[in-house]
Coordinates of C-alpha atoms in Angstrom, one line a residue:
M217 CA 69.6 49.8 -99.1
G218 CA 69.5 49.2 -102.5
Q219 CA 66.5 51.0 -104.8
Y220 CA 65.5 48.6 -107.7
F221 CA 62.7 50.3 -109.5
T222 CA 60.1 48.4 -110.6
P223 CA 59.9 47.6 -114.6
R224 CA 57.0 49.2 -115.9
Y225 CA 55.1 46.4 -117.6
V226 CA 55.1 44.7 -114.2
I227 CA 53.6 48.0 -112.9
D228 CA 50.9 47.9 -116.4
M229 CA 50.4 44.3 -114.9
C230 CA 49.4 45.1 -111.7
V231 CA 47.5 48.4 -112.6
R232 CA 45.4 46.1 -114.9
M233 CA 44.6 43.2 -112.6
L234 CA 43.8 45.3 -109.6
N235 CA 41.4 48.2 -111.7
P236 CA 41.0 51.1 -109.9
K237 CA 38.3 53.5 -110.4
K238 CA 38.0 57.0 -109.7
E239 CA 35.9 56.8 -106.6
E240 CA 38.9 54.8 -104.8
T241 CA 41.6 56.0 -103.2
M242 CA 45.0 54.5 -103.9
I243 CA 48.8 54.4 -102.0
D244 CA 52.3 53.4 -103.0
T245 CA 53.6 52.8 -99.2
A246 CA 57.4 52.5 -101.1
S247 CA 56.8 54.7 -103.9
G248 CA 60.8 55.5 -105.3
S249 CA 59.8 57.1 -108.7
C250 CA 55.7 56.5 -108.6
G251 CA 55.8 54.7 -111.2
F252 CA 52.6 52.8 -109.3
P253 CA 50.7 56.1 -108.7
M254 CA 51.5 57.8 -112.0
H255 CA 50.0 54.0 -114.0
T256 CA 46.9 54.3 -111.9
I257 CA 46.3 58.0 -112.9
L258 CA 46.5 57.0 -116.4
H259 CA 44.6 54.2 -116.1
V260 CA 41.5 55.8 -114.6
W261 CA 41.9 58.6 -117.1
N262 CA 42.1 56.3 -119.6
K263 CA 44.9 57.7 -120.8
R264 CA 47.7 55.3 -120.7
D265 CA 50.0 56.4 -123.1
N266 CA 48.8 60.1 -122.7
L267 CA 52.0 62.0 -121.3
T268 CA 50.7 65.4 -121.7
T269 CA 50.7 68.5 -119.9
A270 CA 47.5 69.6 -121.6
K271 CA 45.0 70.6 -120.0
R272 CA 42.7 68.4 -117.6
E273 CA 39.2 67.9 -116.9
Q274 CA 37.6 69.1 -113.3
W275 CA 37.3 65.5 -112.5
E276 CA 40.3 64.4 -113.0
K277 CA 42.1 67.1 -110.9
D278 CA 39.8 66.6 -108.1
Y279 CA 40.8 62.4 -108.5
V280 CA 44.6 63.4 -108.4
R281 CA 44.1 65.6 -105.4
D282 CA 42.1 63.5 -103.3
K283 CA 42.8 59.8 -104.2
V284 CA 46.2 59.2 -105.1
F285 CA 49.3 59.0 -102.5
A286 CA 53.0 57.9 -102.4
I287 CA 55.3 57.4 -99.6
D288 CA 59.5 57.1 -99.8
F289 CA 62.0 57.1 -97.4
S290 CA 64.3 58.8 -100.1
E291 CA 63.7 62.2 -100.8
K292 CA 65.6 62.6 -103.8
A293 CA 63.1 59.6 -105.0
V294 CA 60.2 61.6 -103.5
R295 CA 61.5 64.4 -106.1
V296 CA 61.6 62.4 -108.9
G297 CA 58.0 60.9 -108.3
K298 CA 56.4 64.3 -108.0
I299 CA 58.5 65.6 -111.3
L300 CA 56.9 62.2 -113.5
N301 CA 53.7 62.9 -111.6
I302 CA 53.4 66.9 -113.1
I303 CA 55.0 65.5 -116.7
T304 CA 52.0 62.9 -116.3
G305 CA 49.9 65.7 -116.2
D306 CA 48.0 66.0 -112.9
G307 CA 49.7 69.2 -111.7
H308 CA 49.4 68.4 -108.4
T309 CA 50.9 65.8 -106.1
N310 CA 50.3 64.0 -102.9
V311 CA 53.8 62.5 -102.9
L312 CA 55.6 62.4 -99.3
Y313 CA 58.9 62.3 -97.5
L314 CA 58.2 59.2 -95.0
N315 CA 59.7 56.5 -92.9
T316 CA 56.2 54.0 -93.8
L317 CA 57.6 51.4 -91.7
D318 CA 58.1 53.9 -88.6
Y319 CA 54.9 55.6 -88.1
D320 CA 55.3 56.2 -84.6
R321 CA 58.0 59.2 -85.4
W322 CA 55.7 61.0 -88.1
E323 CA 54.5 63.6 -86.0
T324 CA 57.8 64.6 -84.5
Q325 CA 60.3 63.7 -86.6
F326 CA 58.3 64.9 -89.5
K327 CA 55.2 67.3 -89.1
K328 CA 56.8 69.1 -86.7
N329 CA 59.9 70.1 -88.8
P330 CA 59.2 73.5 -90.0
D331 CA 61.2 72.7 -93.8
W332 CA 59.3 69.5 -93.8
W333 CA 56.1 70.8 -93.3
A334 CA 56.3 73.4 -95.2
K335 CA 57.3 71.5 -98.8
Y336 CA 54.5 68.5 -97.4
N337 CA 51.9 70.4 -95.5
E338 CA 49.2 70.0 -98.1
G339 CA 49.4 66.3 -98.9
F340 CA 49.9 65.1 -95.6
T341 CA 46.7 66.4 -94.4
R342 CA 44.9 64.6 -96.4
L343 CA 46.6 61.6 -96.1
E344 CA 45.4 62.3 -92.1
G345 CA 42.0 62.3 -93.3
L346 CA 42.3 58.7 -94.4
R347 CA 43.0 57.5 -91.2
E348 CA 40.7 54.9 -89.4
N349 CA 41.8 56.8 -85.9
Q350 CA 42.6 60.2 -86.0
N351 CA 44.8 59.6 -82.9
S352 CA 46.9 57.6 -84.8
Y353 CA 48.8 57.1 -87.7
E354 CA 48.8 52.8 -87.6
K355 CA 46.1 52.2 -90.0
F356 CA 43.6 53.6 -92.7
N357 CA 41.5 53.1 -95.2
F358 CA 42.7 53.0 -99.0
D359 CA 40.6 51.3 -101.4
I360 CA 43.8 49.5 -103.2
L361 CA 47.6 49.7 -102.5
M362 CA 50.2 48.7 -104.7
A363 CA 54.1 48.4 -103.4
N364 CA 57.5 47.1 -104.3
P365 CA 59.2 47.7 -100.9
P366 CA 62.5 47.3 -100.6
F367 CA 63.4 43.1 -99.6
A368 CA 67.1 44.0 -99.5
G369 CA 68.7 44.5 -95.4
D370 CA 66.8 43.6 -92.2
L371 CA 65.7 46.4 -89.9
D372 CA 67.0 46.0 -86.3
D373 CA 65.6 49.1 -84.3
K374 CA 64.0 47.1 -81.4
K375 CA 61.5 50.4 -81.2
I376 CA 60.3 49.6 -84.4
L377 CA 59.6 46.3 -84.2
S378 CA 57.6 46.4 -80.9
R379 CA 55.0 47.4 -83.1
Y380 CA 54.7 44.3 -85.7
E381 CA 53.2 41.2 -85.2
L382 CA 55.6 39.7 -87.9
S383 CA 58.9 40.5 -86.0
K384 CA 57.8 38.2 -83.2
N385 CA 59.0 34.5 -83.3
A386 CA 57.0 31.4 -82.2
K387 CA 57.5 32.4 -78.6
G388 CA 55.7 35.6 -79.0
E389 CA 59.5 37.3 -78.7
I390 CA 60.5 40.1 -80.8
Q391 CA 63.0 39.2 -83.0
N392 CA 66.6 40.5 -83.5
K393 CA 66.0 41.6 -86.8
V394 CA 63.6 41.1 -89.4
G395 CA 63.7 41.8 -93.3
R396 CA 62.3 45.1 -94.4
D397 CA 59.6 43.2 -97.1
V398 CA 58.3 41.3 -94.1
L399 CA 57.2 44.1 -92.0
F400 CA 56.1 46.1 -95.4
I401 CA 53.4 43.2 -95.9
E402 CA 51.6 44.0 -92.3
R403 CA 52.0 47.6 -92.5
N404 CA 50.5 47.6 -96.1
L405 CA 47.4 45.5 -94.4
N406 CA 46.8 48.2 -92.0
F407 CA 46.6 50.6 -95.0
L408 CA 43.9 49.1 -96.3
K409 CA 39.9 48.8 -95.1
P410 CA 38.1 45.9 -95.1
G411 CA 37.5 44.5 -99.1
G412 CA 40.3 46.7 -100.2
R413 CA 43.0 45.2 -102.6
M414 CA 47.0 44.8 -102.7
A415 CA 49.4 43.9 -104.8
I416 CA 53.0 43.8 -103.5
V417 CA 56.3 42.7 -105.1
L418 CA 58.0 39.8 -102.7
P419 CA 61.1 37.6 -103.4
Q420 CA 60.3 34.0 -103.9
G421 CA 61.3 32.7 -100.7
R422 CA 58.8 33.7 -98.9
F423 CA 56.3 32.1 -100.9
N424 CA 58.4 29.0 -100.8
N425 CA 60.4 28.7 -97.5
S426 CA 59.2 26.6 -94.6
S427 CA 60.9 29.3 -92.1
D428 CA 58.4 31.9 -93.5
K429 CA 55.2 29.9 -93.3
Y430 CA 54.1 32.2 -90.7
I431 CA 54.3 34.5 -92.4
R432 CA 52.0 33.3 -95.3
D433 CA 49.8 32.2 -92.3
Y434 CA 49.5 35.6 -91.1
I435 CA 48.1 36.9 -94.7
A436 CA 45.8 34.1 -95.2
E437 CA 44.1 34.8 -91.9
R438 CA 43.7 38.8 -92.8
C439 CA 43.1 37.9 -96.6
R440 CA 42.1 36.4 -99.6
I441 CA 44.6 35.5 -102.0
L442 CA 43.5 36.3 -105.2
A443 CA 46.8 35.6 -107.7
V444 CA 50.4 35.2 -107.6
V445 CA 52.5 35.6 -110.8
G446 CA 56.0 34.6 -110.7
L447 CA 58.7 37.0 -112.8
H448 CA 61.3 36.0 -114.4
G449 CA 64.7 35.9 -112.6
N450 CA 66.2 38.7 -115.2
A451 CA 63.4 41.4 -114.4
F452 CA 65.2 43.1 -111.9
K453 CA 68.9 42.7 -113.5
P454 CA 71.5 44.2 -113.5
H455 CA 70.5 45.8 -110.0
T456 CA 69.9 41.9 -108.4
G457 CA 68.5 38.3 -109.2
T458 CA 66.5 37.9 -107.0
K459 CA 63.6 35.6 -108.1
T460 CA 60.2 37.5 -107.5
S461 CA 56.9 36.9 -107.4
V462 CA 53.3 39.7 -107.4
L463 CA 51.2 38.8 -104.1
F464 CA 47.7 40.1 -104.9
V465 CA 45.5 39.7 -101.9
Q466 CA 42.0 41.5 -100.6
K467 CA 41.1 42.3 -97.4
W468 CA 38.1 40.1 -96.0
D469 CA 35.2 41.8 -95.5
E470 CA 31.7 40.6 -94.9
K471 CA 30.0 42.1 -98.1
L472 CA 32.7 42.7 -100.3
C473 CA 34.8 39.7 -99.7
P474 CA 33.1 37.0 -97.2
K475 CA 35.6 35.1 -95.2
K476 CA 35.8 31.1 -96.5
D477 CA 38.5 28.3 -96.4
D478 CA 38.1 27.1 -100.2
Y479 CA 38.4 28.9 -103.3
D480 CA 40.1 29.5 -106.4
I481 CA 43.6 31.4 -106.5
F482 CA 44.7 32.1 -110.0
F483 CA 48.6 31.2 -110.6
A484 CA 50.8 32.4 -113.3
T485 CA 54.5 32.8 -114.4
M486 CA 56.2 34.8 -117.1
Q487 CA 57.3 32.9 -120.1
E488 CA 59.8 34.7 -121.4
P489 CA 62.4 37.3 -120.3
S490 CA 62.3 40.9 -120.6
K491 CA 66.0 41.2 -119.9
D492 CA 68.9 39.1 -121.1
N493 CA 71.6 37.5 -118.0
S494 CA 73.2 41.0 -118.2
G495 CA 70.2 43.1 -117.3
D496 CA 69.9 44.2 -121.0
K497 CA 66.7 44.8 -122.3
I498 CA 65.3 42.1 -125.0
Y499 CA 63.7 44.5 -127.7
V500 CA 61.3 43.0 -130.8
T501 CA 63.1 42.4 -133.2
E502 CA 61.8 42.5 -136.9
R503 CA 61.4 38.9 -137.5
F504 CA 57.4 38.4 -136.5
F505 CA 54.5 36.0 -136.9
D506 CA 51.5 36.6 -139.2
V507 CA 48.5 34.4 -138.3
T508 CA 45.4 34.3 -140.7
T509 CA 42.8 32.4 -139.4
Y510 CA 39.8 31.5 -141.7
S511 CA 36.7 29.7 -139.9
Y512 CA 33.6 27.5 -141.1
H513 CA 30.4 26.9 -139.4
T514 CA 27.8 24.9 -140.7
V515 CA 24.1 26.5 -141.5
E516 CA 21.0 23.7 -140.9
K517 CA 19.2 23.2 -143.7
F518 CA 16.2 20.5 -142.9
Y519 CA 14.9 18.3 -145.4
F520 CA 11.6 16.8 -144.6
E521 CA 12.2 13.7 -145.9
K522 CA 14.8 13.0 -142.7
K523 CA 12.5 13.6 -140.1
E524 CA 14.7 11.7 -137.7
V525 CA 18.6 10.1 -136.9
T526 CA 19.4 7.4 -135.0
K527 CA 22.3 7.7 -132.1
Q528 CA 25.0 5.1 -131.1
S529 CA 22.9 3.7 -128.3
G530 CA 20.0 3.2 -131.0
K531 CA 17.8 5.6 -129.6
S532 CA 16.1 7.9 -132.6
A533 CA 15.9 11.6 -132.5
K534 CA 14.1 14.2 -134.1
M535 CA 16.0 16.7 -136.3
P536 CA 14.6 19.3 -135.3
T537 CA 15.9 19.1 -132.0
L538 CA 19.0 18.0 -132.4
L539 CA 20.6 20.4 -135.1
P540 CA 24.4 19.7 -136.7
S541 CA 27.0 21.7 -135.3
G542 CA 30.3 21.1 -136.6
F543 CA 33.2 23.8 -137.2
L544 CA 36.7 23.7 -138.3
V545 CA 39.0 26.2 -137.8
V546 CA 42.3 26.4 -140.0
E547 CA 45.2 28.8 -138.7
T548 CA 48.1 29.4 -141.0
V549 CA 51.2 30.6 -139.5
K550 CA 53.9 32.7 -141.4
E551 CA 57.3 33.9 -140.8
N552 CA 57.8 37.1 -142.1
K553 CA 61.2 39.0 -142.5
K554 CA 61.8 42.4 -142.9
S555 CA 60.2 43.5 -146.0
K556 CA 61.7 45.3 -149.3
V557 CA 59.8 48.1 -148.6
D558 CA 61.6 48.6 -144.7
Q559 CA 65.0 48.1 -146.9
G560 CA 63.7 51.5 -149.5
E561 CA 63.2 49.4 -152.0
E562 CA 59.7 48.9 -153.4
T563 CA 57.8 45.7 -153.5
S564 CA 54.6 45.0 -155.5
E565 CA 51.0 44.9 -153.3
G566 CA 50.4 41.0 -152.0
D567 CA 54.1 40.1 -152.6
E568 CA 55.1 37.3 -149.6
S569 CA 58.0 35.9 -151.4
E570 CA 59.9 37.0 -147.8
S571 CA 56.9 34.9 -145.9
T572 CA 57.4 31.5 -145.0
V573 CA 54.3 29.2 -143.8
T574 CA 55.8 27.7 -140.6
A575 CA 52.9 25.4 -139.5
I576 CA 49.1 24.6 -140.3
C577 CA 47.0 24.1 -137.5
V578 CA 43.5 22.6 -137.7
Y579 CA 41.1 22.5 -135.0
G580 CA 37.1 20.8 -135.6
G581 CA 34.5 19.6 -133.4
G582 CA 31.0 18.0 -133.9
Y583 CA 27.9 17.3 -131.7
G584 CA 29.3 14.0 -131.3
H585 CA 27.6 11.0 -129.5
G586 CA 26.3 9.3 -132.9
I587 CA 25.3 12.6 -134.9
G588 CA 28.1 15.4 -136.4
M589 CA 31.2 15.0 -136.9
S590 CA 34.1 13.0 -135.5
Q591 CA 37.1 14.9 -134.2
N592 CA 39.6 12.3 -134.9
G593 CA 38.3 11.5 -138.1
A594 CA 38.3 15.4 -139.0
K595 CA 41.6 15.3 -138.0
V596 CA 42.6 11.9 -140.1
M597 CA 41.0 13.6 -143.1
G598 CA 42.8 16.8 -143.0
E599 CA 46.4 15.0 -142.7
A600 CA 44.8 13.6 -145.6
G601 CA 44.6 16.7 -147.7
Y602 CA 41.2 17.2 -147.7
S603 CA 39.9 20.4 -147.6
C604 CA 37.6 21.9 -144.9
E605 CA 35.0 22.3 -146.9
D606 CA 35.1 18.5 -148.1
I607 CA 35.0 17.5 -144.4
L608 CA 32.4 19.3 -143.5
R609 CA 30.4 17.7 -146.1
F610 CA 31.6 14.3 -145.7
Y611 CA 29.8 14.6 -142.0
Y612 CA 26.8 16.6 -142.5
D613 CA 24.8 15.7 -145.6
A614 CA 21.9 18.0 -144.5
V615 CA 23.9 21.6 -144.4
D616 CA 25.2 24.5 -146.5
V617 CA 28.7 25.2 -145.6
V618 CA 29.7 28.8 -145.4
K619 CA 32.7 30.3 -145.2
V620 CA 32.6 33.4 -142.3
N621 CA 35.9 34.8 -142.7

């Protein structure tokens, strides 16, 4: 079974979108190198870029000890995750070596193993305290779950499959084999309490395939779909070229998330690749774009001799109740090459000989409907070479034009 660790920018997106708080519990059920827990810790600490072993405040230590958990079925990955968490600065990790899907064997296969218990008893005891039922490991009460479960290969263990609704076909019979990512969907939802939030990376087919409709129905019945973010096909290269998306959901809850049939869903796609087709990272080059923005707004200067204006409809309106509101925004886009300073040569301040203007964007608007600036008219005047001030004064004879930046 291949392990394709999640790109850090995808992890950061998930953490920022779910926005975990210090009073909320969080778990990653397929943690790998613990990217999701580590970024969650730094987010709550408000120290995203601060990887350090500096002394932590007591509330920061308490948060990591009591609120953040991780599970993985690779003991090597668990060791790596523990080390990275210590480097982050928590000093105390709840990273556990367990089989997330085979929870019925946690007692016999892990807890009763003396060697395992010596390593993981402290974190496992805290995890047990978050169970919904203290006699079962099926359901928990976590606020947030983030995971990139394995979606390579199917599971054919009948004992494990018998515990999952999503392992059954339309006739209610247990299938011979089921994709691991499908089982993780159900398992992860059981880790969340009502109102809990989840971000999970899934293969694109789960969102599109007609044969997977039962999976989508299962999710929609139990959760509000918050967002779907499509990742680029190169995101996990060179390990796999599988197209993936991130699904964000929140379990229905009478108070936090009342159930409804019609609601908005946020959709987004990754427009630019982070890697090329070979899986090599694409870095920012020395060429960049510099945007300079100038904004102009009209300021009222009321003339008493002009007490009212006439609309196109023929109706009149008093000036104090219908003020001018014209504006223009001009953006000059320049493409900058590597400067002489970067090349070790001196250059005079303000030297823009290496900059090329690639575009000038003009945005404008007014009150309209017979009063104020015509957007089409302003566009034509701008194309004819009139300045911002000229255009504003053409439409607003009773105002002063002030450049605000």
